[in-house]
Coordinates of C-alpha atoms in Angstrom, one line a residue:
Chain A
M1 CA 58.7 -88.2 41.5
E2 CA 62.4 -88.3 40.7
N3 CA 62.8 -91.2 43.1
N4 CA 60.1 -93.2 41.4
I5 CA 62.0 -92.9 38.2
R6 CA 65.3 -93.7 39.7
D7 CA 64.2 -97.2 40.8
T8 CA 63.0 -98.3 37.4
H9 CA 65.8 -100.9 37.0
L10 CA 64.2 -102.9 39.8
K11 CA 60.7 -102.5 38.4
N12 CA 61.9 -103.7 35.1
Q13 CA 62.2 -107.3 36.3
S14 CA 58.4 -107.5 36.1
K15 CA 56.5 -108.2 33.0
E16 CA 54.7 -104.9 33.4
P17 CA 54.9 -102.7 30.2
I18 CA 57.7 -100.2 30.4
I19 CA 55.8 -97.7 28.3
E20 CA 52.1 -97.7 27.9
T21 CA 50.0 -95.1 26.0
K22 CA 46.4 -94.6 26.5
G23 CA 44.4 -92.7 23.9
L24 CA 47.5 -90.8 22.8
S25 CA 47.1 -88.1 20.2
V26 CA 49.6 -85.5 19.1
F27 CA 48.8 -82.2 17.5
Y28 CA 51.1 -79.8 15.7
N29 CA 49.6 -76.3 15.7
N30 CA 46.2 -77.9 16.3
R31 CA 46.6 -80.2 13.3
L32 CA 46.1 -83.8 14.4
A33 CA 49.3 -85.8 13.6
I34 CA 48.6 -89.1 15.3
R35 CA 45.4 -90.2 16.8
D36 CA 44.3 -92.4 19.7
I37 CA 47.4 -94.6 20.0
N38 CA 47.1 -97.4 22.5
I39 CA 50.3 -99.4 22.8
A40 CA 52.1 -101.3 25.6
I41 CA 55.8 -101.8 25.2
E42 CA 57.2 -105.0 26.8
P43 CA 60.5 -104.6 28.8
N44 CA 63.7 -106.2 27.5
K45 CA 62.2 -106.6 24.1
I46 CA 62.9 -104.9 20.8
T47 CA 59.7 -103.2 19.5
A48 CA 59.8 -102.1 15.9
I49 CA 57.5 -99.3 14.6
I50 CA 57.0 -99.6 10.8
G51 CA 54.8 -97.9 8.4
P52 CA 54.8 -95.6 5.3
S53 CA 56.5 -92.2 5.3
G54 CA 54.6 -89.4 7.2
C55 CA 52.4 -91.7 9.3
G56 CA 53.8 -90.4 12.5
K57 CA 56.3 -93.1 13.6
S58 CA 58.9 -90.6 14.7
T59 CA 56.3 -88.4 16.3
L60 CA 55.1 -91.4 18.4
L61 CA 58.7 -92.3 19.3
R62 CA 59.4 -88.7 20.3
T63 CA 56.5 -88.5 22.7
F64 CA 58.2 -91.2 24.9
N65 CA 61.0 -88.9 26.0
R66 CA 59.1 -85.7 25.4
M67 CA 61.3 -84.5 22.6
N68 CA 58.2 -83.1 20.9
D69 CA 58.2 -80.5 23.7
L70 CA 61.0 -78.8 21.7
I71 CA 58.8 -78.3 18.7
P72 CA 56.8 -75.1 19.0
G73 CA 53.0 -75.8 18.7
A74 CA 53.3 -79.5 19.6
R75 CA 50.6 -80.7 22.0
V76 CA 49.9 -84.1 23.4
E77 CA 46.6 -85.6 24.5
G78 CA 46.0 -88.8 26.3
K79 CA 48.4 -90.6 28.7
I80 CA 51.9 -92.0 28.4
L81 CA 52.8 -94.2 31.4
Y82 CA 56.5 -94.9 31.9
N83 CA 56.8 -97.7 34.5
G84 CA 53.4 -96.5 35.6
I85 CA 54.3 -92.8 35.9
D86 CA 52.4 -90.3 33.8
I87 CA 55.3 -88.5 32.0
N88 CA 53.2 -85.6 30.9
Q89 CA 52.2 -84.5 34.4
K90 CA 53.2 -81.0 35.3
A91 CA 55.4 -82.1 38.2
L92 CA 57.7 -84.1 35.9
D93 CA 60.7 -82.3 34.3
P94 CA 61.3 -83.7 30.9
V95 CA 65.1 -83.0 31.4
G96 CA 65.1 -85.5 34.2
L97 CA 63.1 -88.0 32.2
R98 CA 65.5 -88.0 29.2
R99 CA 68.4 -89.3 31.2
H100 CA 66.4 -92.5 31.7
I101 CA 65.2 -92.8 28.1
G102 CA 68.1 -92.7 25.7
M103 CA 67.7 -91.7 22.1
V104 CA 69.6 -92.6 18.9
F105 CA 68.9 -90.5 15.8
Q106 CA 68.5 -91.2 12.2
K107 CA 71.8 -89.6 11.1
P108 CA 74.8 -90.3 13.4
N109 CA 75.2 -87.1 15.3
P110 CA 78.3 -87.2 17.5
F111 CA 79.3 -84.0 19.1
P112 CA 82.3 -82.3 17.5
K113 CA 84.3 -83.4 20.6
S114 CA 86.6 -86.3 21.3
I115 CA 85.3 -89.8 21.5
Y116 CA 85.8 -89.8 25.3
D117 CA 84.0 -86.5 25.7
N118 CA 81.1 -87.7 23.5
V119 CA 80.4 -90.6 25.9
A120 CA 81.2 -88.6 29.0
F121 CA 78.8 -85.7 28.0
G122 CA 75.6 -87.2 29.4
P123 CA 77.1 -88.3 32.7
R124 CA 78.8 -84.9 33.1
I125 CA 75.7 -82.8 32.5
N126 CA 73.8 -85.1 34.9
H127 CA 76.6 -84.8 37.5
Y128 CA 77.7 -88.4 37.5
T129 CA 79.6 -89.1 40.7
G130 CA 81.3 -92.4 39.9
N131 CA 84.4 -93.2 38.0
M132 CA 84.1 -91.6 34.6
D133 CA 86.9 -93.6 32.9
E134 CA 85.2 -96.8 33.8
L135 CA 81.8 -95.6 32.7
V136 CA 83.2 -94.5 29.3
E137 CA 84.9 -97.9 28.8
T138 CA 81.8 -99.9 29.9
S139 CA 79.5 -97.8 27.6
L140 CA 81.9 -98.2 24.6
R141 CA 82.2 -102.0 25.3
Q142 CA 78.4 -102.3 25.5
A143 CA 78.2 -100.5 22.1
A144 CA 80.8 -102.9 20.7
L145 CA 83.1 -100.0 19.9
W146 CA 85.7 -100.2 22.6
D147 CA 88.2 -102.4 20.7
E148 CA 88.1 -100.0 17.7
V149 CA 88.6 -96.8 19.6
K150 CA 90.4 -97.6 22.8
D151 CA 93.7 -96.2 21.5
K152 CA 92.2 -93.0 20.1
L153 CA 89.8 -91.8 22.8
K154 CA 91.1 -88.3 22.5
E155 CA 90.4 -88.1 18.7
S156 CA 87.4 -86.4 17.4
G157 CA 84.2 -88.5 17.2
L158 CA 83.6 -87.0 13.7
A159 CA 86.7 -88.8 12.4
L160 CA 85.0 -92.2 12.8
S161 CA 83.2 -94.0 10.0
G162 CA 79.4 -93.7 9.8
G163 CA 78.7 -97.0 11.4
Q164 CA 81.3 -96.3 14.2
Q165 CA 79.7 -92.9 14.7
Q166 CA 76.3 -94.5 15.2
R167 CA 77.7 -97.0 17.7
L168 CA 79.4 -94.0 19.4
C169 CA 76.0 -92.4 19.7
I170 CA 74.6 -95.6 21.1
A171 CA 77.5 -95.7 23.7
R172 CA 76.7 -92.1 24.5
A173 CA 73.1 -92.9 25.1
L174 CA 74.1 -95.9 27.3
A175 CA 76.4 -93.8 29.4
T176 CA 73.5 -92.1 31.2
Q177 CA 72.3 -95.6 32.3
P178 CA 68.9 -95.5 30.7
D179 CA 66.6 -98.5 30.7
L180 CA 64.8 -97.6 27.5
I181 CA 66.5 -96.7 24.3
L182 CA 64.6 -95.0 21.4
M183 CA 66.1 -95.5 18.0
D184 CA 64.8 -93.4 15.1
E185 CA 65.8 -95.2 11.9
P186 CA 69.3 -95.7 13.3
A187 CA 70.7 -97.6 10.3
S188 CA 69.0 -95.7 7.5
A189 CA 72.2 -93.7 6.7
L190 CA 74.5 -96.7 7.0
D191 CA 75.8 -99.4 4.6
P192 CA 74.6 -103.0 4.9
V193 CA 77.6 -104.2 6.9
A194 CA 77.3 -101.3 9.4
T195 CA 73.5 -102.0 9.5
Q196 CA 74.1 -105.6 10.4
R197 CA 76.4 -104.6 13.3
I198 CA 73.8 -102.3 14.7
E199 CA 71.2 -105.0 14.5
E200 CA 73.5 -107.5 16.3
L201 CA 74.2 -104.9 18.9
M202 CA 70.5 -104.3 19.5
I203 CA 69.9 -107.9 20.1
E204 CA 72.8 -108.0 22.6
L205 CA 71.5 -104.8 24.3
K206 CA 68.0 -106.1 25.0
E207 CA 69.4 -108.3 27.8
K208 CA 69.7 -105.1 29.8
Y209 CA 67.6 -102.5 28.0
T210 CA 64.3 -102.1 26.2
I211 CA 64.6 -100.9 22.7
I212 CA 62.0 -99.2 20.5
I213 CA 63.1 -98.8 16.9
V214 CA 61.4 -96.8 14.1
T215 CA 62.4 -98.3 10.8
H216 CA 61.6 -98.0 7.1
N217 CA 63.2 -101.3 6.5
M218 CA 60.8 -104.2 6.9
Q219 CA 63.5 -106.8 6.7
Q220 CA 65.2 -105.1 9.6
A221 CA 62.0 -105.2 11.6
G222 CA 61.5 -108.8 10.8
R223 CA 65.1 -109.8 11.6
A224 CA 65.7 -107.8 14.8
S225 CA 62.4 -107.2 16.6
D226 CA 60.3 -109.2 18.9
N227 CA 57.2 -107.1 18.6
T228 CA 56.1 -104.9 15.7
A229 CA 53.7 -102.0 15.5
F230 CA 52.3 -101.1 12.1
M231 CA 51.3 -97.5 11.7
S232 CA 49.5 -96.0 8.7
L233 CA 47.5 -93.0 7.7
D234 CA 43.8 -93.1 8.6
R235 CA 42.0 -94.4 5.4
E236 CA 38.7 -92.9 6.4
N237 CA 40.1 -89.4 6.1
I238 CA 43.2 -89.8 4.0
E239 CA 43.4 -86.0 3.1
A240 CA 43.9 -85.1 6.8
R241 CA 47.0 -87.3 7.0
I242 CA 46.4 -88.6 10.4
G243 CA 48.6 -91.4 11.7
I244 CA 47.0 -94.3 13.5
L245 CA 48.2 -97.6 14.9
V246 CA 46.8 -100.3 12.6
E247 CA 48.2 -103.4 14.1
Y248 CA 50.5 -104.4 16.9
G249 CA 51.7 -107.8 17.9
K250 CA 54.5 -110.4 17.9
T251 CA 56.7 -109.7 14.9
E252 CA 56.5 -113.3 13.8
Q253 CA 52.7 -113.3 13.9
L254 CA 52.4 -109.9 12.3
F255 CA 54.7 -110.8 9.4
T256 CA 53.3 -114.3 8.7
N257 CA 49.7 -113.9 9.6
P258 CA 48.6 -110.3 9.8
R259 CA 45.1 -109.7 11.0
N260 CA 44.7 -106.6 9.0
K261 CA 44.4 -106.4 5.2
E262 CA 46.4 -103.1 5.1
T263 CA 49.2 -104.6 7.2
E264 CA 49.4 -107.5 4.7
D265 CA 49.5 -105.1 1.8
Y266 CA 52.2 -103.1 3.3
I267 CA 54.3 -106.1 4.3
T268 CA 54.0 -107.8 1.0
G269 CA 55.1 -104.6 -0.7
R270 CA 51.8 -103.7 -2.4
F271 CA 51.8 -100.2 -1.0
G272 CA 54.0 -97.9 1.1
Chain B
M1 CA 76.4 -77.1 -37.8
S2 CA 73.8 -78.3 -35.3
E3 CA 71.1 -76.6 -37.4
K4 CA 72.0 -78.9 -40.2
V5 CA 72.0 -82.0 -38.1
F6 CA 68.6 -81.3 -36.6
A7 CA 67.2 -79.4 -39.5
S8 CA 63.9 -81.2 -39.6
S9 CA 63.0 -80.2 -36.0
A10 CA 60.1 -78.0 -35.2
F11 CA 62.3 -75.8 -33.1
N12 CA 63.8 -72.7 -34.5
D13 CA 66.7 -73.1 -32.0
N14 CA 68.8 -70.2 -33.4
L15 CA 71.8 -71.5 -31.5
D16 CA 74.4 -69.1 -32.9
S17 CA 72.4 -66.1 -31.8
R18 CA 71.7 -67.5 -28.3
Q19 CA 75.4 -68.4 -27.8
R20 CA 76.4 -64.9 -29.0
K21 CA 74.1 -63.4 -26.4
A22 CA 75.6 -65.6 -23.7
R23 CA 79.1 -64.5 -24.7
I24 CA 78.1 -60.9 -24.6
W25 CA 76.6 -61.2 -21.1
Q26 CA 79.7 -63.0 -19.9
T27 CA 81.9 -60.1 -21.2
I28 CA 79.6 -57.5 -19.6
L29 CA 79.8 -59.3 -16.2
L30 CA 83.5 -59.6 -16.5
A31 CA 83.9 -55.9 -17.3
C32 CA 81.9 -54.9 -14.3
T33 CA 84.0 -57.0 -12.1
L34 CA 87.2 -55.7 -13.5
L35 CA 86.0 -52.1 -13.3
G36 CA 85.5 -52.3 -9.6
I37 CA 88.8 -54.0 -9.0
L38 CA 90.6 -51.5 -11.3
V39 CA 89.3 -48.4 -9.5
L40 CA 90.2 -49.9 -6.1
T41 CA 93.7 -50.8 -7.4
M42 CA 94.2 -47.2 -8.8
M43 CA 93.2 -45.8 -5.4
L44 CA 95.6 -48.1 -3.6
V45 CA 98.5 -47.4 -6.0
D46 CA 97.9 -43.7 -5.8
I47 CA 97.9 -43.8 -2.0
I48 CA 101.0 -46.0 -1.9
V49 CA 102.9 -43.7 -4.4
D50 CA 102.0 -40.6 -2.3
G51 CA 102.5 -42.1 1.1
A52 CA 104.9 -45.0 1.1
G53 CA 108.0 -42.7 1.3
W54 CA 106.6 -41.1 4.4
L55 CA 106.2 -44.3 6.3
S56 CA 108.9 -44.1 9.0
P57 CA 109.4 -44.7 12.7
T58 CA 108.7 -41.0 13.2
L59 CA 105.2 -41.5 11.9
F60 CA 104.5 -44.1 14.5
N61 CA 106.5 -42.6 17.4
N62 CA 105.7 -38.9 17.2
N63 CA 102.6 -36.9 17.6
H64 CA 101.4 -34.1 15.3
S65 CA 103.9 -31.3 14.8
R66 CA 104.0 -28.2 12.7
F67 CA 107.1 -29.6 11.0
P68 CA 105.9 -32.3 8.5
E69 CA 109.1 -34.3 8.8
K70 CA 108.7 -34.5 12.5
T71 CA 105.0 -35.2 12.6
G72 CA 103.4 -38.5 13.5
M73 CA 100.2 -40.2 14.6
N74 CA 101.3 -42.0 17.7
S75 CA 98.4 -40.8 19.9
A76 CA 95.9 -41.6 17.1
I77 CA 97.2 -45.2 16.7
Y78 CA 96.9 -45.8 20.4
G79 CA 93.6 -44.0 20.6
S80 CA 92.2 -46.1 17.8
I81 CA 93.4 -49.4 19.4
Y82 CA 92.2 -48.5 22.9
N83 CA 88.9 -47.3 21.5
V84 CA 88.4 -50.5 19.5
L85 CA 89.4 -52.8 22.3
L86 CA 87.1 -51.0 24.7
T87 CA 84.3 -51.2 22.1
A88 CA 84.8 -55.0 21.8
L89 CA 84.7 -55.3 25.6
F90 CA 81.3 -53.6 25.8
C91 CA 79.9 -55.1 22.6
F92 CA 81.0 -58.7 22.9
P93 CA 78.9 -59.7 25.9
L94 CA 75.9 -57.6 25.0
G95 CA 75.8 -58.7 21.4
V96 CA 76.4 -62.4 22.0
A97 CA 73.9 -62.4 24.8
A98 CA 71.2 -60.8 22.7
A99 CA 72.0 -63.1 19.8
I100 CA 71.6 -66.2 22.1
Y101 CA 68.4 -64.9 23.5
L102 CA 66.9 -64.1 20.1
E103 CA 68.0 -67.4 18.5
E104 CA 67.5 -69.8 21.4
Y105 CA 64.9 -68.4 23.8
A106 CA 62.7 -65.8 22.1
P107 CA 59.2 -67.1 21.4
K108 CA 58.0 -66.6 17.8
S109 CA 55.7 -63.6 18.4
K110 CA 54.9 -60.3 16.9
L111 CA 57.2 -58.6 19.4
T112 CA 60.2 -60.8 18.4
N113 CA 59.4 -60.1 14.8
F114 CA 59.4 -56.4 15.4
I115 CA 62.7 -56.6 17.2
N116 CA 64.2 -58.7 14.4
I117 CA 63.2 -56.2 11.8
N118 CA 64.5 -53.3 13.8
I119 CA 67.9 -54.8 14.5
N120 CA 68.3 -55.0 10.7
N121 CA 67.1 -51.4 10.4
L122 CA 69.5 -50.3 13.1
A123 CA 72.4 -51.8 11.2
G124 CA 71.6 -49.4 8.3
V125 CA 71.3 -46.2 10.4
P126 CA 73.9 -43.6 9.3
S127 CA 76.8 -43.5 11.8
I128 CA 76.4 -39.8 12.4
V129 CA 73.0 -40.5 14.0
Y130 CA 74.8 -42.8 16.5
G131 CA 77.3 -39.9 17.1
M132 CA 74.4 -37.6 18.0
L133 CA 72.9 -40.2 20.3
G134 CA 76.3 -40.9 21.9
L135 CA 76.9 -37.3 22.5
T136 CA 73.6 -36.7 24.1
V137 CA 73.4 -39.9 26.1
F138 CA 77.0 -40.7 27.0
G139 CA 78.8 -37.5 26.4
R140 CA 76.4 -35.1 28.1
M141 CA 73.9 -37.4 29.8
F142 CA 71.2 -34.9 28.9
G143 CA 72.9 -32.3 31.0
L144 CA 71.8 -34.0 34.1
F145 CA 75.1 -33.5 35.8
A146 CA 75.8 -30.0 34.7
P147 CA 76.0 -27.4 37.5
E148 CA 72.6 -26.1 38.6
S149 CA 70.7 -28.9 36.8
P150 CA 67.5 -30.0 38.6
L151 CA 69.1 -33.3 39.5
V152 CA 72.2 -31.7 40.9
N153 CA 70.3 -29.2 42.9
F154 CA 67.8 -31.7 44.2
F155 CA 70.4 -34.1 45.5
N156 CA 73.0 -31.4 46.1
L157 CA 75.6 -33.4 44.1
P158 CA 79.2 -32.2 44.3
V159 CA 79.7 -31.5 40.6
E160 CA 82.5 -29.6 39.0
A161 CA 82.1 -27.1 36.3
G162 CA 84.3 -26.9 33.2
N163 CA 85.2 -29.2 30.3
V164 CA 85.8 -32.4 32.2
G165 CA 83.5 -31.5 35.0
G166 CA 80.5 -33.3 36.3
L167 CA 80.3 -35.9 39.0
K168 CA 83.3 -38.1 39.9
F169 CA 83.0 -41.0 42.4
N170 CA 84.6 -44.3 43.2
L171 CA 82.4 -47.1 42.3
F172 CA 81.8 -49.4 45.4
G173 CA 84.4 -47.3 47.1
I174 CA 87.2 -49.2 45.3
P175 CA 90.1 -46.8 44.8
G176 CA 91.0 -47.2 41.0
L177 CA 87.4 -47.7 39.9
I178 CA 86.5 -44.1 39.3
I179 CA 83.4 -43.2 37.4
H180 CA 82.9 -39.8 35.7
L181 CA 79.4 -38.6 35.0
P182 CA 78.8 -37.6 32.3
F183 CA 81.3 -39.5 30.2
G184 CA 82.3 -36.4 28.3
R185 CA 84.9 -36.7 25.6
S186 CA 86.5 -39.8 27.1
L187 CA 87.4 -43.1 25.6
V188 CA 84.5 -44.6 27.5
A189 CA 82.0 -42.3 25.8
G190 CA 83.6 -43.0 22.4
A191 CA 83.7 -46.8 22.9
M192 CA 80.1 -46.9 24.1
T193 CA 79.0 -44.9 21.0
M194 CA 80.9 -47.3 18.8
S195 CA 79.4 -50.2 20.6
L196 CA 75.9 -48.9 19.8
L197 CA 77.0 -48.5 16.2
I198 CA 78.3 -52.0 15.7
L199 CA 75.9 -53.8 18.1
P200 CA 73.3 -54.6 15.4
T201 CA 76.1 -56.0 13.1
V202 CA 77.5 -58.1 16.0
I203 CA 74.0 -59.4 16.9
I204 CA 73.2 -60.3 13.3
S205 CA 76.5 -62.1 12.6
S206 CA 76.4 -63.9 16.0
R207 CA 72.8 -65.0 15.3
E208 CA 73.9 -66.4 11.9
A209 CA 76.7 -68.3 13.6
I210 CA 74.4 -69.7 16.2
R211 CA 71.7 -70.6 13.6
A212 CA 74.4 -72.6 11.7
V213 CA 74.8 -75.0 14.6
P214 CA 73.0 -78.2 13.4
T215 CA 69.7 -79.2 15.0
S216 CA 71.1 -82.7 15.2
I217 CA 73.6 -82.0 18.0
R218 CA 71.1 -79.8 19.8
E219 CA 68.7 -82.8 19.8
A220 CA 71.5 -85.1 20.9
A221 CA 72.2 -82.9 23.9
Y222 CA 68.6 -82.7 24.9
G223 CA 68.2 -86.4 24.4
L224 CA 70.9 -87.0 27.0
G225 CA 69.1 -84.9 29.6
A226 CA 70.7 -81.5 29.0
T227 CA 68.8 -78.3 30.1
R228 CA 68.5 -75.6 27.5
W229 CA 71.4 -73.7 29.0
Q230 CA 73.6 -76.8 29.2
M231 CA 72.9 -77.4 25.5
I232 CA 73.8 -73.8 24.7
R233 CA 76.9 -73.7 26.8
T234 CA 78.3 -77.1 25.8
Q235 CA 77.3 -77.3 22.2
V236 CA 76.0 -74.1 20.6
L237 CA 78.6 -71.7 21.9
P238 CA 81.7 -73.8 21.3
V239 CA 80.5 -74.7 17.8
S240 CA 79.4 -71.1 16.9
F241 CA 82.4 -69.4 18.6
P242 CA 84.6 -69.1 15.5
G243 CA 81.7 -67.5 13.5
I244 CA 80.9 -65.2 16.4
L245 CA 84.5 -64.1 16.7
T246 CA 84.8 -63.5 13.0
G247 CA 81.7 -61.3 13.1
I248 CA 83.0 -59.3 16.0
I249 CA 86.5 -58.8 14.5
L250 CA 85.0 -57.5 11.3
A251 CA 82.6 -55.2 13.2
M252 CA 85.7 -53.9 15.1
G253 CA 87.2 -53.2 11.7
R254 CA 84.2 -51.0 11.0
A255 CA 84.5 -49.2 14.3
L256 CA 88.2 -48.6 13.5
G257 CA 87.4 -46.9 10.3
E258 CA 84.5 -44.8 11.6
T259 CA 85.1 -41.1 11.8
A260 CA 81.8 -39.2 11.9
P261 CA 80.4 -40.3 15.3
L262 CA 83.8 -39.6 17.0
I263 CA 84.0 -36.1 15.4
I264 CA 80.7 -35.3 16.9
M265 CA 81.7 -36.9 20.2
G266 CA 84.6 -34.4 20.4
A267 CA 87.5 -36.6 19.4
F268 CA 88.3 -34.1 16.6
M269 CA 91.1 -32.2 18.3
Y270 CA 94.7 -32.1 18.9
V271 CA 95.6 -34.7 21.5
P272 CA 99.3 -34.8 21.9
F273 CA 99.4 -37.5 24.6
L274 CA 98.4 -41.1 25.0
P275 CA 95.3 -41.8 27.0
R276 CA 96.4 -42.7 30.5
N277 CA 93.1 -44.1 31.5
I278 CA 89.6 -44.7 30.0
W279 CA 88.4 -41.2 31.1
D280 CA 91.0 -39.4 29.1
K281 CA 90.5 -37.6 25.8
F282 CA 91.6 -39.4 22.7
T283 CA 91.9 -39.1 19.0
T284 CA 91.8 -41.8 16.3
M285 CA 93.5 -42.6 13.0
P286 CA 90.8 -41.6 10.6
I287 CA 90.4 -38.3 12.5
Q288 CA 94.2 -37.7 12.3
I289 CA 94.1 -38.3 8.6
Y290 CA 91.1 -36.0 8.2
N291 CA 93.0 -33.4 10.2
W292 CA 96.0 -33.6 7.9
I293 CA 93.9 -33.4 4.8
T294 CA 92.5 -30.0 6.0
L295 CA 96.0 -28.5 6.3
P296 CA 97.2 -26.4 3.4
Q297 CA 100.7 -27.9 3.0
P298 CA 101.0 -30.7 0.4
E299 CA 103.3 -32.6 2.8
Y300 CA 100.3 -33.0 5.1
N301 CA 97.3 -33.1 2.8
I302 CA 98.9 -35.4 0.2
H303 CA 101.8 -37.4 1.6
L304 CA 101.1 -37.7 5.3
A305 CA 97.4 -38.3 4.8
A306 CA 98.3 -41.1 2.4
A307 CA 100.8 -42.6 4.8
G308 CA 98.2 -42.5 7.5
I309 CA 95.7 -44.3 5.2
I310 CA 98.3 -47.0 4.6
V311 CA 98.7 -47.5 8.3
L312 CA 95.0 -47.6 8.8
L313 CA 94.6 -50.1 5.9
L314 CA 97.4 -52.3 7.3
V315 CA 95.7 -52.5 10.7
L316 CA 92.3 -53.3 9.0
L317 CA 93.9 -55.9 6.8
G318 CA 95.6 -57.4 9.8
M319 CA 92.3 -57.7 11.6
S320 CA 90.6 -59.3 8.6
A321 CA 93.5 -61.7 8.3
L322 CA 93.1 -62.6 12.0
A323 CA 89.4 -63.2 11.5
I324 CA 90.0 -65.5 8.6
F325 CA 92.8 -67.3 10.4
L326 CA 90.7 -67.9 13.5
R327 CA 87.7 -69.0 11.5
N328 CA 89.8 -71.6 9.6
K329 CA 91.6 -72.7 12.7
L330 CA 88.7 -73.1 15.0
Q331 CA 85.9 -74.1 12.7
V332 CA 84.3 -77.5 13.2
K333 CA 84.6 -79.6 10.1
W334 CA 81.5 -81.7 9.9

């Protein structure tokens, strides 16, 4: 099992979806939160998940690295295939999975440790055997932060600005050498300049990584993503507040020529 | 004036009367605050006036004597310090471990709820109850090791009679590591009783410190592939450590001032020597002070008692200051 995951970088060269869900539903304490999601994420692309508040975007994102396991009462139905592997099977340890699927959170959340120790944290807990200094430098370079922090690696990560903190969190995620990075509204707490830097960084990173980003900001989805998934609450039963996938396709097509009326309303700002 | 400006309004706003009421309440609240502070200050001044002149090296270096000018509380100071340190040694691992389990691992169930409620209840149990418990469990061990007890007779244990009798053996055969059963009137028995007494407080304050660690860094650690224990060890414990430490130091302060349980445990006696090891008898500062107050001469029951209280307060103040210093120094600024 572990070995299958370890070789994913090779498998990535193919056009096979890196993540594919089949009839995915998530329950919190037996209350349905998202229903019957079928989505296939292309490798080395940026996929944006957009939609109104409370429609389950983050819930969907968090099923991909099984972060929902940490919420008491959360339950998943259906299948999630990561490079063809069912990640909810009993034999798979989510702790091992999470090294391969990095995550960047809404609010920058560096550890109250030095910049170096922040980046080295993931490799250390996963018993990285290579040269740590090199790995830290490479990760910080990839996150476009190296030049700003190379002289103060021993200083606290909390001393950085918000945008720098978020890039530190990206560097930290890259250091465990994942091939998929989940970003949960990574720029929502940042100013426009810092936001732009994160977007540019995402576009650089998709050379080597696949990125799934949840965003409230439609311009951001339009600018940065290749594919967009639009989620919304099920209209048939609006009281139950069940999130569904309304439309999924190429960003360009979804933004200019949406197939669904609800998508169009949302994109043109008529609701949401 | 405002009444005139807004005279046509349908509100009878009665502003003067409302503001007067507000001022009255402010005065009452201030008076209550000052009253408490005043009484405390009076007590402190009284104690300092009575006792300050008796603070001398003799007080720290000598033991109790029948001559007031030669008397001191040396063995009580050391007894208190040893007792509190030993208490911390027992209490720290147990309390922190329980706090970690309850905050990080315990499932939300009826049993957990029951335990939570009762930890809070235990923190409010009168200390004399812990004294009784300590005497029975640690001091006498239910009489299991008394001569002719069923256990002793059945296993034919080599117990000694008398005050410090019972069973003595070397744990794992290591020479210095002697265990006395029961613990009797020793420092061990006293410290274990004190540990029981402050354990609920330690658990509660440690849990608060652990709970204050933001979810965001827990998630960050999990997101990088940390196991639960790795997350706790590398994030939760370092971040919550200052808070845990503060709670333990303050709880130790409480143990330092406790008298009742130790009186029951048999520390209420004349101990003219320093404890040589953890199985020795001991006495503590509050007990020494209580002892002096019961003596008829005013040198003892006024002046020396006050001097003893000053010493005790200084030690307590020092511990609180240390707690505040450590908290400010080690605390993570988010």
